[in-house]
Coordinates of C-alpha atoms and ligand atoms in Angstrom, one line a residue:
M21 CA 24.0 -16.2 37.3
K22 CA 26.6 -15.9 34.6
V23 CA 25.5 -16.1 31.0
G24 CA 27.5 -16.1 27.8
I25 CA 25.7 -14.7 24.8
V26 CA 26.9 -15.5 21.3
C27 CA 25.5 -13.5 18.3
Y28 CA 26.3 -11.8 15.0
P29 CA 27.5 -8.2 15.5
V30 CA 26.2 -6.9 12.2
K31 CA 22.8 -5.2 11.6
G32 CA 20.1 -7.9 11.7
G33 CA 17.3 -9.0 14.0
S34 CA 19.2 -11.8 15.8
G35 CA 22.0 -9.5 16.8
V36 CA 19.4 -6.9 18.1
V37 CA 17.5 -9.5 20.1
A38 CA 20.7 -11.0 21.6
S39 CA 22.1 -7.6 22.5
E40 CA 18.8 -6.3 24.0
L41 CA 18.4 -9.5 26.0
G42 CA 22.0 -9.3 27.3
L43 CA 21.5 -5.6 28.3
A44 CA 18.2 -6.4 30.1
L45 CA 19.7 -9.4 31.9
S46 CA 22.7 -7.3 33.0
A47 CA 20.3 -4.6 34.3
M48 CA 18.7 -7.4 36.4
G49 CA 22.1 -8.2 38.0
V50 CA 23.1 -11.2 35.7
E51 CA 26.7 -11.2 34.7
V52 CA 26.6 -11.2 30.9
H53 CA 29.5 -12.1 28.6
F54 CA 29.1 -11.3 24.9
F55 CA 31.0 -13.3 22.3
S56 CA 31.3 -12.1 18.7
Y57 CA 33.9 -11.2 16.1
A58 CA 33.1 -7.5 16.6
L59 CA 31.1 -5.4 19.1
P60 CA 27.4 -6.0 18.3
F61 CA 25.9 -2.7 17.0
R62 CA 23.2 -2.3 19.6
L63 CA 25.7 -2.7 22.5
T64 CA 26.2 0.9 23.3
G65 CA 26.8 2.4 26.7
F66 CA 28.6 0.9 29.7
D67 CA 27.4 -1.5 32.3
S68 CA 29.7 -3.1 34.8
N69 CA 27.7 -6.3 34.5
F70 CA 28.5 -7.0 30.9
I71 CA 31.8 -7.9 29.2
F72 CA 32.5 -8.1 25.5
H73 CA 34.9 -10.8 24.3
E74 CA 36.1 -10.3 20.8
V75 CA 36.7 -13.6 19.0
E76 CA 39.9 -13.3 16.9
V77 CA 40.5 -15.7 14.0
S78 CA 43.9 -16.8 12.9
N79 CA 44.4 -15.9 9.2
Y80 CA 47.2 -18.4 8.6
P81 CA 47.9 -18.5 4.8
L82 CA 47.0 -22.2 4.6
F83 CA 43.4 -21.3 5.4
K84 CA 41.3 -20.3 2.4
Y85 CA 38.4 -20.1 4.9
P86 CA 39.5 -19.1 8.5
P87 CA 37.8 -21.4 10.9
Y88 CA 35.7 -19.0 13.0
T89 CA 33.7 -21.9 14.5
L90 CA 36.8 -23.2 16.2
S91 CA 38.1 -19.9 17.4
L92 CA 34.6 -19.2 18.9
A93 CA 34.6 -22.6 20.6
T94 CA 38.0 -22.1 22.0
R95 CA 37.1 -18.6 23.4
L96 CA 33.9 -19.9 24.9
A97 CA 35.7 -22.8 26.6
E98 CA 38.5 -20.6 27.9
E99 CA 36.3 -17.8 29.2
S100 CA 33.9 -20.3 30.7
K101 CA 36.8 -22.0 32.5
R102 CA 38.0 -18.7 33.8
V103 CA 34.7 -17.1 34.9
G104 CA 32.5 -20.2 35.4
L105 CA 29.6 -19.5 33.0
D106 CA 26.4 -21.2 33.9
I107 CA 24.8 -20.9 30.5
I108 CA 26.0 -20.3 26.9
H109 CA 23.0 -18.9 24.9
V110 CA 23.7 -18.8 21.2
H111 CA 21.6 -16.7 18.8
Y112 CA 21.3 -18.0 15.2
A113 CA 22.2 -21.7 15.0
I114 CA 24.9 -21.6 12.4
P115 CA 27.7 -21.9 13.4
H116 CA 27.2 -20.7 17.0
A117 CA 25.4 -23.8 18.3
I118 CA 28.1 -26.2 17.2
S119 CA 30.8 -24.0 18.7
G120 CA 28.9 -24.0 22.0
Y121 CA 28.7 -27.8 21.8
L122 CA 32.4 -28.1 21.1
A123 CA 33.1 -25.8 24.1
K124 CA 31.0 -28.0 26.3
Q125 CA 32.9 -31.1 25.1
I126 CA 36.2 -29.4 26.0
L127 CA 34.9 -28.5 29.5
G128 CA 33.5 -31.9 30.3
A129 CA 31.6 -32.2 33.6
D130 CA 32.0 -28.5 34.5
A131 CA 30.4 -27.3 31.2
P132 CA 27.7 -24.7 31.2
K133 CA 24.3 -25.5 29.7
L134 CA 23.8 -24.7 26.0
I135 CA 20.7 -22.9 24.8
T136 CA 20.1 -22.3 21.1
T137 CA 17.7 -19.6 19.8
L138 CA 16.7 -20.1 16.2
H139 CA 16.0 -16.9 14.4
G140 CA 14.7 -17.8 11.0
T141 CA 17.0 -18.1 8.0
D142 CA 19.2 -20.6 10.0
I143 CA 16.1 -22.9 9.7
T144 CA 14.4 -21.7 6.5
L145 CA 17.3 -21.0 4.2
V146 CA 21.0 -21.4 5.4
G147 CA 20.4 -24.6 7.5
Q148 CA 18.7 -26.3 4.5
H149 CA 21.9 -26.1 2.4
P150 CA 23.4 -29.6 2.1
S151 CA 26.7 -28.3 3.4
F152 CA 25.1 -27.2 6.7
Y153 CA 22.1 -29.5 7.2
S154 CA 23.5 -32.4 9.2
V155 CA 25.6 -30.2 11.5
T156 CA 22.6 -27.8 12.1
K157 CA 20.3 -30.8 13.0
F158 CA 22.9 -32.3 15.3
S159 CA 23.7 -29.0 17.1
M160 CA 20.0 -28.6 17.8
E161 CA 19.7 -32.1 19.1
V162 CA 22.6 -31.7 21.5
S163 CA 21.5 -28.2 22.8
D164 CA 20.1 -28.4 26.4
A165 CA 17.2 -26.2 25.3
L166 CA 15.9 -24.8 22.0
T167 CA 13.9 -21.7 21.5
T168 CA 12.5 -19.9 18.5
V169 CA 10.9 -16.5 17.9
S170 CA 7.6 -17.7 16.4
K171 CA 5.2 -20.7 16.2
Y172 CA 5.9 -20.8 12.5
I173 CA 9.6 -21.5 13.1
V174 CA 8.8 -24.2 15.7
D175 CA 6.8 -26.0 13.0
R176 CA 9.3 -25.5 10.3
T177 CA 12.1 -26.8 12.6
K178 CA 10.2 -29.9 13.4
E179 CA 9.2 -30.6 9.8
S180 CA 12.5 -29.8 8.1
F181 CA 14.9 -31.3 10.6
G182 CA 12.7 -33.9 12.3
I183 CA 13.4 -32.4 15.7
T184 CA 11.3 -34.2 18.3
K185 CA 12.5 -32.5 21.5
E186 CA 10.5 -29.5 22.9
I187 CA 11.1 -26.2 21.1
K188 CA 10.0 -23.3 23.3
M189 CA 8.5 -20.3 21.5
I190 CA 9.7 -17.0 23.0
P191 CA 8.8 -14.1 20.7
N192 CA 10.9 -11.1 20.0
F193 CA 10.4 -8.0 22.1
V194 CA 10.8 -4.3 22.0
D195 CA 11.8 -1.6 24.5
I196 CA 8.4 0.3 24.7
S197 CA 9.9 3.3 26.5
R198 CA 12.4 3.8 23.7
F199 CA 10.2 2.8 20.7
K200 CA 7.1 5.0 21.2
P201 CA 4.9 7.4 19.3
D202 CA 5.3 11.2 19.8
Q203 CA 8.9 11.1 20.9
K204 CA 10.9 14.2 21.5
G205 CA 12.6 15.3 18.3
C206 CA 10.0 13.5 16.1
D207 CA 9.7 16.3 13.6
R208 CA 8.1 15.1 10.3
S209 CA 8.8 18.4 8.6
E210 CA 12.4 17.3 8.2
F211 CA 11.4 14.9 5.5
A212 CA 7.8 15.7 4.3
G213 CA 5.5 18.6 3.7
P214 CA 2.2 18.9 5.7
N215 CA 0.2 17.1 2.9
E216 CA 2.7 14.3 2.3
K217 CA 2.6 10.8 3.9
I218 CA 5.8 9.2 5.3
I219 CA 6.3 5.5 4.5
V220 CA 9.3 3.6 6.1
H221 CA 11.1 0.4 5.3
M222 CA 13.9 -1.0 7.4
S223 CA 15.9 -4.1 6.8
N224 CA 19.2 -5.6 5.8
Y225 CA 18.3 -5.4 2.1
R226 CA 19.0 -9.1 1.4
P227 CA 17.1 -10.8 -1.5
V228 CA 14.7 -12.4 1.1
K229 CA 13.4 -8.9 2.0
N230 CA 12.0 -8.3 -1.6
T231 CA 13.1 -4.6 -1.3
A232 CA 12.3 -4.0 -5.0
D233 CA 8.7 -4.5 -4.1
V234 CA 9.0 -1.7 -1.5
I235 CA 9.8 0.7 -4.3
K236 CA 7.0 -0.6 -6.6
I237 CA 4.4 -0.4 -3.9
F238 CA 5.6 3.1 -3.0
D239 CA 5.4 4.2 -6.6
T240 CA 1.7 3.2 -6.8
V241 CA 0.9 4.8 -3.4
N242 CA 2.7 8.0 -4.3
R243 CA 0.7 8.5 -7.5
R244 CA -2.4 8.6 -5.4
L245 CA -1.1 10.2 -2.2
P246 CA 2.0 12.3 -2.4
S247 CA 4.5 10.6 -0.1
K248 CA 8.1 10.2 0.9
L249 CA 9.8 6.8 1.4
L250 CA 12.5 6.6 4.1
L251 CA 14.8 3.6 3.7
V252 CA 16.6 2.6 6.9
G253 CA 19.4 0.0 7.0
D254 CA 21.8 -1.2 4.3
G255 CA 22.7 -4.3 2.5
P256 CA 23.4 -6.0 -0.9
D257 CA 20.2 -5.0 -2.7
A258 CA 20.2 -1.3 -1.6
P259 CA 22.1 0.0 -4.7
N260 CA 19.7 -1.8 -7.1
I261 CA 16.6 -0.5 -5.6
L262 CA 17.9 3.0 -5.5
S263 CA 18.5 2.7 -9.2
L264 CA 15.0 1.4 -9.6
A265 CA 13.7 4.4 -7.7
A266 CA 15.6 6.7 -10.0
D267 CA 14.3 4.9 -13.1
L268 CA 10.8 5.4 -11.9
G269 CA 11.4 9.1 -11.4
L270 CA 11.3 8.8 -7.6
K271 CA 14.7 10.1 -6.8
D272 CA 13.4 13.1 -4.8
R273 CA 10.8 11.0 -3.0
V274 CA 12.9 8.1 -1.9
I275 CA 15.3 9.0 0.9
F276 CA 18.0 6.5 1.7
L277 CA 19.1 6.9 5.4
G278 CA 21.4 3.8 5.5
G279 CA 22.4 2.3 8.8
Q280 CA 21.1 4.3 11.8
D281 CA 21.6 3.7 15.5
M282 CA 18.5 5.6 16.6
V283 CA 16.0 4.0 14.4
E284 CA 13.1 4.9 16.7
S285 CA 13.5 8.6 15.8
V286 CA 12.8 7.6 12.1
L287 CA 10.0 5.2 12.9
C288 CA 8.1 7.7 15.0
K289 CA 7.8 9.9 12.0
A290 CA 6.2 7.2 9.9
D291 CA 2.5 6.9 8.8
L292 CA 3.1 3.3 7.5
F293 CA 5.7 0.6 7.6
L294 CA 6.3 -1.8 4.6
L295 CA 7.6 -5.3 4.9
P296 CA 6.9 -7.3 1.7
S297 CA 9.5 -10.1 2.5
G298 CA 9.6 -13.4 0.8
S299 CA 10.2 -15.1 4.2
E300 CA 10.1 -13.7 7.7
A301 CA 10.5 -15.7 10.9
F302 CA 9.1 -12.9 13.1
G303 CA 9.7 -9.4 11.6
L304 CA 11.3 -7.5 14.5
A305 CA 11.5 -4.3 12.4
A306 CA 7.7 -4.4 12.1
L307 CA 7.4 -4.8 15.9
E308 CA 9.6 -1.8 16.4
A309 CA 7.4 0.2 14.0
M310 CA 4.2 -1.0 15.8
A311 CA 5.6 0.1 19.2
C312 CA 5.9 3.6 17.6
G313 CA 2.2 3.4 16.7
V314 CA 2.8 2.7 13.0
P315 CA 0.5 0.3 11.0
V316 CA 2.2 -2.4 8.9
V317 CA 1.5 -3.6 5.4
G318 CA 3.5 -6.7 4.4
S319 CA 3.3 -10.2 3.2
I320 CA 1.4 -13.2 4.7
V321 CA 4.5 -15.1 5.4
G322 CA 6.2 -17.0 8.2
G323 CA 5.7 -15.5 11.6
L324 CA 4.3 -12.2 10.4
P325 CA 0.7 -13.2 11.0
E326 CA 1.6 -13.9 14.6
L327 CA 2.5 -10.2 14.9
V328 CA 0.4 -8.2 12.5
S329 CA -3.4 -8.8 12.9
D330 CA -5.0 -8.3 9.5
G331 CA -7.4 -5.4 9.6
Q332 CA -6.4 -4.5 13.2
T333 CA -2.8 -3.3 13.0
G334 CA -2.3 -3.4 9.3
Y335 CA -2.8 -5.8 6.4
L336 CA -0.9 -8.8 5.1
E337 CA -1.2 -9.9 1.4
P338 CA 0.4 -12.7 -0.6
V339 CA 4.1 -12.5 -1.3
G340 CA 4.8 -10.5 -4.4
D341 CA 1.2 -9.1 -4.7
I342 CA 2.4 -5.5 -5.1
G343 CA -1.0 -4.3 -6.3
A344 CA -2.8 -5.6 -3.2
M345 CA -0.2 -4.2 -0.8
A346 CA -0.4 -0.8 -2.6
R347 CA -4.2 -0.8 -2.4
R348 CA -4.1 -1.7 1.3
S349 CA -1.5 1.1 1.9
I350 CA -3.7 3.7 0.2
E351 CA -6.7 2.4 2.1
I352 CA -5.0 3.0 5.5
L353 CA -3.3 6.3 4.5
S354 CA -6.4 7.9 3.1
D355 CA -8.8 7.0 6.0
T356 CA -7.8 9.1 9.0
E357 CA -10.1 7.1 11.4
M358 CA -8.8 3.7 10.2
H359 CA -5.3 4.9 10.5
R360 CA -5.8 6.3 14.0
K361 CA -7.4 3.0 15.2
M362 CA -4.6 0.8 13.6
S363 CA -2.0 3.1 15.1
L364 CA -3.5 2.7 18.6
N365 CA -3.9 -1.1 18.2
A366 CA -0.3 -1.5 17.0
R367 CA 1.1 0.3 20.0
R368 CA -1.3 -1.6 22.4
I369 CA -0.3 -5.0 21.1
A370 CA 3.4 -4.1 21.3
V371 CA 3.0 -3.0 24.9
E372 CA 0.7 -5.9 26.0
K373 CA 2.3 -8.8 24.2
F374 CA 5.9 -8.0 23.3
N375 CA 7.4 -5.6 25.8
T376 CA 10.9 -6.3 26.9
E377 CA 10.1 -6.9 30.6
K378 CA 7.5 -9.6 29.8
I379 CA 9.7 -11.5 27.4
I380 CA 12.9 -11.3 29.4
K381 CA 11.1 -13.0 32.3
E382 CA 10.4 -15.9 29.9
Y383 CA 14.1 -16.3 29.0
Y384 CA 15.1 -16.0 32.7
S385 CA 12.6 -18.7 33.7
L386 CA 14.0 -20.9 31.0
Y387 CA 17.5 -20.4 32.3
Q388 CA 16.3 -21.4 35.8
E389 CA 14.6 -24.5 34.5
V390 CA 17.6 -25.6 32.5
L391 CA 19.9 -25.1 35.4
A392 CA 17.5 -26.9 37.8
D393 CA 17.7 -29.9 35.4
G394 CA 21.2 -30.6 36.8
Ligands
GMT48 O1 18.1 -12.9 7.6 C1 17.7 -12.0 8.2 O2 16.8 -11.2 7.9 C2 18.4 -11.7 9.5 C3 17.9 -12.5 10.6 C4 18.9 -12.4 11.7 O3 19.3 -13.5 12.1 O4 19.4 -11.4 12.1 O5 16.6 -12.1 11.0 C5 15.8 -13.1 11.5 O6 15.8 -12.9 12.9 C6 15.0 -11.8 13.4 C7 15.1 -11.7 14.9 O7 14.6 -12.9 15.5 C8 13.5 -11.9 12.9 O8 12.7 -10.8 13.4 C9 13.5 -11.9 11.4 O9 12.2 -12.2 10.9 C10 14.4 -13.0 10.8 N1 14.5 -12.9 9.4 C11 14.0 -13.8 8.5 O10 13.5 -14.8 8.9 C12 14.2 -13.5 7.1

């Protein structure tokens, strides 16, 4: 089988899922072709079964906005003609799904099947914008199959776009042999003293992640239980929240680690993971923390309740309720037995429900079904 995978290369959940999916498929013997404007950040190493195609965009002076959508469609059509792709699987609908559709139109009868995976803000935020709505809806309707990463996004897609065709829910997944507790080199003393707790937040620091709330929750927790906050990832709100931390006198307690490749070696040091987002289709970062045995405190929003079981693997509180999230964090961190149980539950759920092997089979079966449809 030959599969073309389209994704964003920058740090973000959809790029991670697309990259890990492609790597797992290529390890199974599928010929995988990645398409993006730069090498996706999780695509490290070499495998003779995967090929990266960099999409170049003409920067002709007439263009105020270089048309990436068209360059991607052209590249997909040309490579597909050359290597005979069976499937084009796009991650994040905008603009990838419409580029896939255009490539199919160019190729005619020999075109590969188009599968679109919706990751969240393509449905809840960006796709709602009047300048994208109709084309997002159309590109979903003309995809040969649609998948989403949570039941919440299935419902939102149906409600907001009136999509009536089947939308298959295939949750995000995690490599449980890489993301695990007690990894080699997981030395907490690098960041915290023996009586200090370690709290981690990891995201792309966009407004939807409510990262100022991370600092405010941490401030309350730290007053009761001396702690360190490790911030992983980078994005537009990072400078503001670092200033906030400094204003609150937390400069020495908040450690900004920025973009990291080996996030598992930070997560395995954590006692708690915070994710107080305003919207979250799934919360892949929380799953990666859970696989490392880390309980999660976050907001009851989107697909997070499908991942975090309240009272079992952490606690979810209403968006913006900093007081409640701080109280829950203190509750978990100050009760050794509760923390131990939640940590074990978090790892068990990641292993049983969301391990790569299990979920990749679901994608592979979908590919087979779509191809069998003729
Ligand atoms: O907007 C983002 O946070 C990035 C976005 C992406 O496309 O990379 O993340 C979304 O996809 C992830 C992978 O499926 C999900 O785990 C995240 O919950 C989702 N983010 C939001 O819905 C805000």
